[in-house]
Structures are given as structure tokens and as C-alpha cells.
Short mmCIF file of C-alpha atoms and ligand atoms in Angstrom, two decimals:
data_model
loop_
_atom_site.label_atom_id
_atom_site.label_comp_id
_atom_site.label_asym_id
_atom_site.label_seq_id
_atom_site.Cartn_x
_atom_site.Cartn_y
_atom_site.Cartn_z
CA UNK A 1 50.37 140.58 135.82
CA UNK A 2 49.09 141.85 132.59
CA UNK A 3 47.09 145.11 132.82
CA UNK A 4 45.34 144.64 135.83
CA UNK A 5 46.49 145.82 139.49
CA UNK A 6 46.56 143.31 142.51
CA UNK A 7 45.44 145.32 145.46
CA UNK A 8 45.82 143.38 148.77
CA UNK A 9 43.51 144.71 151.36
CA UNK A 10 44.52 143.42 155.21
CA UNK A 11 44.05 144.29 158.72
CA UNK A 12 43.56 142.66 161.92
CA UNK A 13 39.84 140.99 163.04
CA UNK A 14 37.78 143.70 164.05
CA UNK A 15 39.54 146.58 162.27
CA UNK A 16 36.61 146.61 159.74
CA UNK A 17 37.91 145.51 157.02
CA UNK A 18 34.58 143.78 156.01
CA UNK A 19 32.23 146.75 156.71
CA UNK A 20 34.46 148.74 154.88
CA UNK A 21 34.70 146.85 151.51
CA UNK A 22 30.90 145.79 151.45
CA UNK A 23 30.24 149.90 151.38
CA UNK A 24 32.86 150.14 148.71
CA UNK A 25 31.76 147.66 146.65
CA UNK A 26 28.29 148.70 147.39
CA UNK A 27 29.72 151.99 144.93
CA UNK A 28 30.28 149.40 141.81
CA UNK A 29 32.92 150.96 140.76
CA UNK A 30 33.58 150.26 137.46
CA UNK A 31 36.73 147.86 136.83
CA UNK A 32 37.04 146.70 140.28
CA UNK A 33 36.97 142.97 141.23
CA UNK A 34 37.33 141.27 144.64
CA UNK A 35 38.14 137.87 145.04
CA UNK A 36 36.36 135.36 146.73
CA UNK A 37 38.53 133.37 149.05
CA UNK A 38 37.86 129.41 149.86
CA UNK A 39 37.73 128.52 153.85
CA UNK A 40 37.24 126.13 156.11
CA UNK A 41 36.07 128.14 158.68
CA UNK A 42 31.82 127.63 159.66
CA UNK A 43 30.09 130.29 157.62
CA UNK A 44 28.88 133.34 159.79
CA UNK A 45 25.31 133.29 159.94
CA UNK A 46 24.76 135.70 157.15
CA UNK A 47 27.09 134.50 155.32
CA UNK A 48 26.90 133.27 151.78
CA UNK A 49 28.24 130.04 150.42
CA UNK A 50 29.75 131.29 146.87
CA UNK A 51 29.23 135.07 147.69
CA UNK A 52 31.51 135.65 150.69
CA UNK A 53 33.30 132.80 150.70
CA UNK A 54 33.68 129.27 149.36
CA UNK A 55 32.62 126.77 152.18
CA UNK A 56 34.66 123.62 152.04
CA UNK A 57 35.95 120.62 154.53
CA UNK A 58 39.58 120.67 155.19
CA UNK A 59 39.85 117.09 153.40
CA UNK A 60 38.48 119.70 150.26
CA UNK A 61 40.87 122.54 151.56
CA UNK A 62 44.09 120.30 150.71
CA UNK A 63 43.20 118.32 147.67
CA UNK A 64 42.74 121.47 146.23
CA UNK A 65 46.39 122.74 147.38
CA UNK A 66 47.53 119.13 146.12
CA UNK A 67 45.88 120.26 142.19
CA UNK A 68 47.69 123.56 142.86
CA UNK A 69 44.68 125.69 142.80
CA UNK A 70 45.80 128.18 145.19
CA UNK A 71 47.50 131.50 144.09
CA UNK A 72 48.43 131.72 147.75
CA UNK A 73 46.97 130.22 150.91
CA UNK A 74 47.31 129.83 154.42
CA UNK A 75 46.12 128.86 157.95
CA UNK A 76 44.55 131.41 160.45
CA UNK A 77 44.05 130.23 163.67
CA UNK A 78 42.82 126.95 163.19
CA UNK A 79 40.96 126.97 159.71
CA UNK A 80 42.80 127.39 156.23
CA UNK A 81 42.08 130.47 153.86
CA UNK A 82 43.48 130.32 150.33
CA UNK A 83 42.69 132.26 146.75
CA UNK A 84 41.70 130.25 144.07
CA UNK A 85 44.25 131.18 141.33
CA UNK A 86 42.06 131.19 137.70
CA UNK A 87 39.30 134.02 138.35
CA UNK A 88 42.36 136.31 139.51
CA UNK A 89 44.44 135.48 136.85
CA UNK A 90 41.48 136.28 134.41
CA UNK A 91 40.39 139.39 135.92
CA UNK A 92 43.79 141.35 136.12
CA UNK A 93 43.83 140.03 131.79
CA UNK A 94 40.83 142.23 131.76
CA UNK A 95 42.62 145.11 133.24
CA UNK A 96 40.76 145.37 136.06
CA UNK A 97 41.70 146.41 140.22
CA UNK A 98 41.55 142.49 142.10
CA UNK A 99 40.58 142.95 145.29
CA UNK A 100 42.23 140.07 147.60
CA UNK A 101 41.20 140.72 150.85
CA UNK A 102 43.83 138.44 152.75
CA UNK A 103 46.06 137.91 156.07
CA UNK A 104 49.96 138.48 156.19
CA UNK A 105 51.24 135.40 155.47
CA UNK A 106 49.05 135.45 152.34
CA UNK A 107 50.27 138.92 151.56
CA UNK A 108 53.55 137.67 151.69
CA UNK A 109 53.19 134.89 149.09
CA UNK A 110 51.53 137.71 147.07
CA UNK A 111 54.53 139.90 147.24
CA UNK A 112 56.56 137.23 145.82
CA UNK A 113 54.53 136.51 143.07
CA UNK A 114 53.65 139.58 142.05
CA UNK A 115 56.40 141.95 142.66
CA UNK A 116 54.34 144.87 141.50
CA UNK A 117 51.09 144.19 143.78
CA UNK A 118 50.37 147.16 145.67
CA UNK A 119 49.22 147.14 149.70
CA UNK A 120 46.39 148.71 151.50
CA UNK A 121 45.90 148.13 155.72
CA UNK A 122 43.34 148.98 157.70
CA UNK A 123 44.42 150.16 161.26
CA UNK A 124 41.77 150.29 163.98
CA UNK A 125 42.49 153.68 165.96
CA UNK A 126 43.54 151.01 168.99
CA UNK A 127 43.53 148.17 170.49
CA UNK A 128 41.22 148.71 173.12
CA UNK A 129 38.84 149.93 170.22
CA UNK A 130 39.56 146.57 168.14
CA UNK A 131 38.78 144.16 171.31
CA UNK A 132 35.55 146.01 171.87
CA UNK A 133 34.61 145.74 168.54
CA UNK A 134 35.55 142.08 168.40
CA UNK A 135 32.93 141.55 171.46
CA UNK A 136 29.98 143.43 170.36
CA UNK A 137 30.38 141.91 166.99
CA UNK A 138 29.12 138.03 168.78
CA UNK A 139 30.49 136.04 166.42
CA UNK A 140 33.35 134.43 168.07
CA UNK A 141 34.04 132.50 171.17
CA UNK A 142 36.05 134.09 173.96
CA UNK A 143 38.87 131.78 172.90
CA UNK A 144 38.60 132.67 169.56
CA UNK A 145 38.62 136.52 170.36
CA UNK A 146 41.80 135.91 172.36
CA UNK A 147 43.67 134.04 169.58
CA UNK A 148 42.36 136.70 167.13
CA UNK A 149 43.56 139.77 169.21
CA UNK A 150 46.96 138.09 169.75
CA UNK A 151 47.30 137.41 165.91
CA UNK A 152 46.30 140.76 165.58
CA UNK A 153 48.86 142.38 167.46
CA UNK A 154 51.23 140.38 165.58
CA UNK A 155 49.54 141.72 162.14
CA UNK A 156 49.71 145.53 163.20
CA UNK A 157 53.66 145.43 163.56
CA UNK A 158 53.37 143.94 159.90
CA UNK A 159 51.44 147.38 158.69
CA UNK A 160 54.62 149.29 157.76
CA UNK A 161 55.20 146.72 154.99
CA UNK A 162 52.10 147.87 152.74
CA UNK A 163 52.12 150.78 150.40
CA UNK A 164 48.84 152.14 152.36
CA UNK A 165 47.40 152.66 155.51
CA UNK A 166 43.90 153.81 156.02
CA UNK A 167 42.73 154.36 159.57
CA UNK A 168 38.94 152.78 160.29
CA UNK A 169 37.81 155.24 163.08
CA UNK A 170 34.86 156.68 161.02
CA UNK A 171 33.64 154.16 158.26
CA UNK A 172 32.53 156.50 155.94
CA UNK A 173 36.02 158.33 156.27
CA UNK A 174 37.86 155.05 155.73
CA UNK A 175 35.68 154.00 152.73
CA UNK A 176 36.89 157.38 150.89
CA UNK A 177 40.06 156.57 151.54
CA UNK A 178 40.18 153.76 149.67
CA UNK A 179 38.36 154.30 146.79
CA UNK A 180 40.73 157.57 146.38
CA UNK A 181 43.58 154.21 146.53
CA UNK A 182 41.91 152.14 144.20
CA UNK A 183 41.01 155.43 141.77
CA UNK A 184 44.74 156.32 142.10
CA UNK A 185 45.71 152.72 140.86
CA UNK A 186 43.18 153.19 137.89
CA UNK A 187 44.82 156.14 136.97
CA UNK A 188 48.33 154.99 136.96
CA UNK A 189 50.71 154.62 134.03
CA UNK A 190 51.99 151.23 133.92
P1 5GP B 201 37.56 135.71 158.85
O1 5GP B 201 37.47 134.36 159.49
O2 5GP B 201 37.47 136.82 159.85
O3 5GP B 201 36.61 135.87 157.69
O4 5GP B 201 39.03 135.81 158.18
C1 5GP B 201 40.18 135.63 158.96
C2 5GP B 201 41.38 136.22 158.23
O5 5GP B 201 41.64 135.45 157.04
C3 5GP B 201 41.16 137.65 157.77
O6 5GP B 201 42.36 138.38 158.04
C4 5GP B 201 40.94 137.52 156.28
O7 5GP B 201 41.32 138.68 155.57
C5 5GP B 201 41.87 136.36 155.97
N1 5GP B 201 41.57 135.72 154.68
C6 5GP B 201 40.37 135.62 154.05
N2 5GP B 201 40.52 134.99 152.88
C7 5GP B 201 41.83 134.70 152.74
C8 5GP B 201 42.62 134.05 151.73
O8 5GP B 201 42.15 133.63 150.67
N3 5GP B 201 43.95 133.92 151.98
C9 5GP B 201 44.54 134.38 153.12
N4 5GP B 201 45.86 134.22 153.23
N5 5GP B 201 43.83 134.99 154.08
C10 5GP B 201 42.50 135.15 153.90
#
């Protein structure tokens, strides 16, 4: 893994993980990179082709696991996630913190290539907490909210397995806590 420092960031839908890396990245820390992810999931309106994901067609999705692109990948619900493998390759060269903001099946894959990555979670304070924020978000289906709040209580169980776990009640509170993670990886001897 060279210099650098795989950190893989996960939580269910709805814990926040989004809100609470756009404000940390918002910091530019310096040294930090996060990884943009390919999917075949419909971009969120908002969302940026190139910026907060790579849009592609599931006939895309799998010649690219075919040429072996993929550090890791996986299917979440019914659309396919996956990490392309060169930019993170490059950026942990560099030395630098890669962000890979991933599910637990990924995270798994992860742990078996790199050994040495390190684990962060984000934990909504509850469930009831994580369904309402899943509704007032709007951007799912009621289907897809169900299937996302079953996975999810699947994914909390998982939790224990990662080095960290930050608790989103207060955003600002979680934000702090990881950049104090990500400065404490900075600052380790390796
Ligand atoms: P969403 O559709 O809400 O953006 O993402 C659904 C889930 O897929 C989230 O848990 C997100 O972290 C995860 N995810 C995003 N990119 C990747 C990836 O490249 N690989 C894997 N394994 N999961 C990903």
C-alpha cells in the first residue's frame, strides 16, 4: 500500500454519511483524497456525472469488471457500485489518506487486499432516526426505503468490524470526529 492510508468510510442509507464527508472535504485538508466510485444507479438530481459518481449502464458496469478495473465492487440492492482501481493505487503512491466511501461487502474485499486499511462507521443514533431521515430526504421510492432500511439493519451488526465508530446525531460533532481519525492516520508511524 505504499505510503498512503486506505480509510474506508461506511454506514447504512440515511446515517449521513454523505452530508458528513461533503463538510469534511469542504475543509481541504491537505493530503486527503476520496475516491469516486462508478454506479449504475440513476444519478440523484444534484448529482454530478464525474464528481459524485461515474454514471454508467450495467452492460458498462461488467465489461469493466471483465478488464479487471475494479479494486473491489459489488451490488446494492439492485444497481452495482465498484472502485476503479488506478486513481487509488496512485494516490496512496503519493502518500496521501484515500477516502473510499463504500458498503460492507466492498469493505470486505478491501480488508483482504489491504490488510492494513483502517475502518471508520457512521452510526445513526437509531433506527427510528435513520427511517425518518430516509423519508424526508425524497429521493427514494417506498420500496426502495424498505430494501435500504433492511440492508441497513444488516450493515449496523457489521459496525463492530471497523477500527472506528463515529455517531451522526449532530453533524458538526460527527464531522470533528473524523477529521481527528483521518489527522490521527496522518500522524501515524508506519
Ligand atoms: P447510494 O446509492 O446511496 O449513493 O449508495 C448506496 C451504497 O453503496 C452506500 O452504502 C455507498 O457507500 C455504497 N457505495 C458507493 N460506492 C461504492 C463502491 O464503489 N463500492 C461499494 N462496494 N459500495 C459503494
Amino acid at each position: 500500500m505504499s505510503d498512503g492510508t486506505l480509510l474506508v468510510f461506511s454506514g447504512p442509507a440515511g446515517a449521513g454519511k454523505d452530508s458528513v464527508l461533503i463538510e469534511f472535504l469542504k475543509k481541504k485538508v491537505p493530503g486527503v483524497w476520496k475516491s469516486v466510485s462508478y454506479t449504475t444507479r440513476a444519478p440523484r438530481k444534484g448529482e454530478i456525472d464525474g464528481i459524485d459518481y461515474k454514471f454508467v449502464t450495467p452492460e458498462e458496469f461488467e465489461k469493466l469488471i471483465e478488464n479487471n478495473f475494479f479494486l473491489e465492487y459489488a451490488k446494492y440492492g439492485v444497481n452495482y457500485y465498484g472502485t476503479p482501481k488506478s486513481c487509488v493505487d496512485k494516490h496512496l503512491e503519493d502518500g496521501d489518506v484515500v477516502i473510499l466511501k463504500i458498503e460492507v461487502q466492498g469493505a470486505e474485499q478491501i480488508k483482504n487486499i489491504y490488510p492494513q486499511s483502517i475502518g471508520a462507521f457512521i452510526v445513526p443514533p437509531s433506527l427510528e432516526i435513520l427511517e425518518k431521515r430516509l423519508r424526508e430526504r425524497g429521493t427514494e421510492t417506498d420500496e426502495d426505503i424498505l430494501r435500504r432500511l433492511r440492508i441497513a439493519e444488516d450493515e449496523l451488526a457489521y459496525s463492530s468490524n471497523y477500527d472506528y465508530q463515529i455517531i451522526n446525531d449532530r453533524l458538526e460533532d460527527a464531522v470533528d470526529d473524523l477529521t481527528a481519525v483521518i489527522r490521527a492516520l496522518q500522524l501515524k508511524n508506519k
